[in-house]
Amino acid sequence: MNRKQILVTGGAGFIGSHIVDELVARGDDVIVLDNLDAAAHAERPDYLNPGAHYIWEDVSDAVNVRRAVDGAEAVCHQAARVGLGVDFADVTDYVADNDTGTAVLLGELFRSGFDGPLVLASSMVVYGEGQYRCGEHGLLRPGPRDEDRLRQGRYDPVCPRCERPLVPDAINEDAQLDPRNVYAATKLHQEHLCKLFGDETGAHVSLLRYHNVYGPRMPRDTPYAGVASIFRSALAAGRAPQVYEDGGQRRDFVHVRDVAHANVLALGAGARGAFNIASGTPKTVGEMAAALAVAFPGAPGPEVTGAWRTGDVRHVVASPCRAAAVLGFRPQVSFADGMEELAAAPLRTPRTS
């Protein structure tokens, strides 16, 4: 394979650093642009790959982005503020980091004459609630959950036409998008901006919709961490993981090394469009908490709290078939092996924790 100069934004972070490792291992020249955001890093991580060149600046800084994109033959855009955050007051930070940062990057790529490939780290949150099947009315997408039902502990959506129970079904990339929180809205806007860039320049743009990514190098328990990290942090501290609702929420937990490999495949495939990056084997949040707890003898088991969050969804499970057919992506790390590894892996401590 020909050696390429590849820019990875957010390449010191959880997913980005694993992408850097794989690109360096195959012989590429890797430039990393990362601002070491305090929400994710207490200090410069000790896992940074010495084979990459690092620019410690923000993706919203046009001058330094211009320096980073100079000579880039491919770009993997991972830099973003993630998670649900604290509350709506986080909106300006999310828009600045995700929307404005992406706009600055794309503007500098356009000025440099870059024509791809470009890979964007998107998310399954752009779907909102997942897809369901009603025995009488077939496939459908329910609207936002009713808060009165949630207070009564009735967490699963029902058919809006007959009010019968619904069965979760795997969602594909052609489903209508329905972001239901600030983070989701910014990820969808990132997708729109990147697609427009591809339309304007002819660049091959791949939008990778990550499902629930977990594994080594996750940040510790913060409002911006994933649920696997939050549970892992609780267990390591001897606390019971607090499982919302009844623990029956279905998600697709996919290992970070599989996600990193999907990015590398997308960089080489020259593919256009959106792709679910998922394991294809959904689990409930309760099952995930229980699997992690097994690895911490003596720690209290998960506690089901019945609590719920506005803007959260019940079930989102995905079909990874398009990623398999177009990118050649097939996850390799099993849920059991991945959870065992996560239980033993050190987590990063952010400065803002």
CSV table of C-alpha atoms in Angstrom, one decimal, residues 16-164:
chain,number,residue,atom,x,y,z
A,16,GLY,CA,-8.8,8.8,17.5
A,17,SER,CA,-5.7,7.4,19.3
A,18,HIS,CA,-6.6,3.8,18.2
A,19,ILE,CA,-7.0,5.0,14.6
A,20,VAL,CA,-3.5,6.7,14.8
A,21,ASP,CA,-2.0,3.4,16.1
A,22,GLU,CA,-3.4,1.4,13.1
A,23,LEU,CA,-2.4,4.0,10.5
A,24,VAL,CA,1.2,4.3,11.9
A,25,ALA,CA,1.5,0.5,12.1
A,26,ARG,CA,0.7,0.2,8.4
A,27,GLY,CA,3.3,2.9,7.5
A,28,ASP,CA,1.3,6.1,6.9
A,29,ASP,CA,2.6,9.6,7.8
A,30,VAL,CA,0.1,10.6,10.5
A,31,ILE,CA,-0.6,14.2,11.6
A,32,VAL,CA,-2.7,14.6,14.7
A,33,LEU,CA,-4.6,17.8,15.6
A,34,ASP,CA,-5.9,17.8,19.1
A,35,ASN,CA,-6.4,20.4,21.8
A,36,LEU,CA,-6.3,18.0,24.8
A,37,ASP,CA,-9.7,19.3,26.0
A,38,ALA,CA,-10.0,19.4,29.8
A,39,ALA,CA,-13.2,17.5,29.6
A,40,ALA,CA,-11.3,14.5,28.4
A,41,HIS,CA,-7.6,14.9,29.5
A,42,ALA,CA,-5.9,15.7,32.8
A,43,GLU,CA,-2.6,15.6,31.1
A,44,ARG,CA,-0.9,14.5,27.9
A,45,PRO,CA,-1.8,10.8,27.6
A,46,ASP,CA,1.0,8.2,28.0
A,47,TYR,CA,-0.4,6.1,25.2
A,48,LEU,CA,0.4,8.6,22.4
A,49,ASN,CA,2.1,6.9,19.4
A,50,PRO,CA,5.6,8.2,18.9
A,51,GLY,CA,5.3,7.5,15.2
A,52,ALA,CA,2.8,10.4,14.7
A,53,HIS,CA,3.4,14.1,14.5
A,54,TYR,CA,1.2,16.1,17.0
A,55,ILE,CA,-0.1,19.6,16.7
A,56,TRP,CA,-1.6,20.7,20.1
A,57,GLU,CA,-4.2,23.1,18.8
A,58,ASP,CA,-7.9,23.5,18.5
A,59,VAL,CA,-9.8,22.5,15.3
A,60,SER,CA,-11.6,25.8,15.5
A,61,ASP,CA,-8.3,27.7,15.1
A,62,ALA,CA,-8.1,28.4,11.3
A,63,VAL,CA,-4.4,29.3,11.3
A,64,ASN,CA,-3.3,26.0,12.9
A,65,VAL,CA,-5.9,24.0,11.0
A,66,ARG,CA,-4.3,25.4,7.8
A,67,ARG,CA,-0.9,24.1,9.0
A,68,ALA,CA,-2.4,20.7,9.8
A,69,VAL,CA,-4.1,20.2,6.5
A,70,ASP,CA,-1.1,21.2,4.4
A,71,GLY,CA,-0.2,18.2,2.3
A,72,ALA,CA,-2.9,15.9,3.7
A,73,GLU,CA,-4.1,13.2,1.3
A,74,ALA,CA,-6.8,11.9,3.6
A,75,VAL,CA,-8.6,13.3,6.7
A,76,CYS,CA,-10.2,11.4,9.6
A,77,HIS,CA,-12.3,13.8,11.6
A,78,GLN,CA,-12.7,12.6,15.2
A,79,ALA,CA,-12.5,15.8,17.1
A,80,ALA,CA,-15.8,16.5,18.9
A,81,ARG,CA,-17.5,17.1,22.2
A,82,VAL,CA,-19.4,13.9,23.0
A,83,GLY,CA,-22.1,12.6,25.4
A,84,LEU,CA,-25.3,14.2,26.7
A,85,GLY,CA,-23.5,16.8,28.8
A,86,VAL,CA,-24.9,18.4,31.9
A,87,ASP,CA,-27.9,20.3,30.6
A,88,PHE,CA,-29.0,22.7,27.8
A,89,ALA,CA,-26.5,25.3,29.0
A,90,ASP,CA,-23.8,23.2,27.3
A,91,VAL,CA,-25.3,24.1,23.9
A,92,THR,CA,-22.7,26.8,23.1
A,93,ASP,CA,-19.8,24.4,23.8
A,94,TYR,CA,-21.3,21.7,21.7
A,95,VAL,CA,-21.9,24.0,18.8
A,96,ALA,CA,-18.5,25.6,19.0
A,97,ASP,CA,-16.6,22.3,19.2
A,98,ASN,CA,-18.7,20.2,16.8
A,99,ASP,CA,-20.3,22.5,14.3
A,100,THR,CA,-17.9,25.5,14.2
A,101,GLY,CA,-14.9,23.2,14.4
A,102,THR,CA,-16.1,21.1,11.5
A,103,ALA,CA,-16.8,24.3,9.5
A,104,VAL,CA,-13.3,25.6,10.0
A,105,LEU,CA,-11.8,22.3,9.1
A,106,LEU,CA,-13.8,22.0,5.9
A,107,GLY,CA,-13.2,25.6,4.9
A,108,GLU,CA,-9.4,25.1,5.2
A,109,LEU,CA,-9.6,21.8,3.3
A,110,PHE,CA,-11.5,23.6,0.5
A,111,ARG,CA,-8.9,26.4,0.3
A,112,SER,CA,-6.1,23.8,0.1
A,113,GLY,CA,-7.8,22.0,-2.8
A,114,PHE,CA,-8.3,18.8,-0.8
A,115,ASP,CA,-10.5,16.3,-2.6
A,116,GLY,CA,-10.6,13.4,-0.2
A,117,PRO,CA,-11.2,10.9,1.2
A,118,LEU,CA,-12.7,12.4,4.3
A,119,VAL,CA,-14.1,10.3,7.1
A,120,LEU,CA,-16.4,11.8,9.8
A,121,ALA,CA,-17.0,10.3,13.2
A,122,SER,CA,-20.8,10.6,13.4
A,123,SER,CA,-23.1,8.8,15.8
A,124,MET,CA,-26.2,6.7,16.1
A,125,VAL,CA,-27.8,9.5,18.1
A,126,VAL,CA,-28.8,11.1,14.8
A,127,TYR,CA,-31.5,8.5,14.5
A,128,GLY,CA,-33.2,9.4,17.8
A,129,GLU,CA,-35.5,6.6,18.8
A,130,GLY,CA,-34.8,3.3,17.0
A,131,GLN,CA,-37.0,1.4,14.6
A,132,TYR,CA,-39.8,-0.9,15.8
A,133,ARG,CA,-42.2,-3.5,14.4
A,134,CYS,CA,-45.9,-3.6,15.2
A,135,GLY,CA,-47.6,-6.9,14.7
A,136,GLU,CA,-50.5,-5.2,12.9
A,137,HIS,CA,-48.9,-2.1,11.4
A,138,GLY,CA,-45.4,-3.2,10.5
A,139,LEU,CA,-42.3,-1.1,10.7
A,140,LEU,CA,-42.6,2.3,12.3
A,141,ARG,CA,-40.7,5.0,14.2
A,142,PRO,CA,-42.5,6.2,17.4
A,143,GLY,CA,-42.2,9.9,18.4
A,144,PRO,CA,-40.7,11.1,21.7
A,145,ARG,CA,-41.7,9.1,24.7
A,146,ASP,CA,-44.5,10.4,26.9
A,147,GLU,CA,-43.3,11.7,30.3
A,148,ASP,CA,-46.4,10.5,32.1
A,149,ARG,CA,-45.7,7.0,30.9
A,150,LEU,CA,-42.1,7.2,32.0
A,151,ARG,CA,-43.1,8.4,35.5
A,152,GLN,CA,-45.3,5.3,35.7
A,153,GLY,CA,-42.3,3.0,34.7
A,154,ARG,CA,-43.8,2.3,31.3
A,155,TYR,CA,-40.6,2.8,29.3
A,156,ASP,CA,-41.2,1.0,26.1
A,157,PRO,CA,-43.0,2.9,23.3
A,158,VAL,CA,-46.2,1.6,21.9
A,159,CYS,CA,-47.7,1.7,18.4
A,160,PRO,CA,-49.0,5.2,17.9
A,161,ARG,CA,-52.0,3.7,15.9
A,162,CYS,CA,-53.1,0.7,18.0
A,163,GLU,CA,-51.1,1.2,21.3
A,164,ARG,CA,-49.9,-2.4,21.1
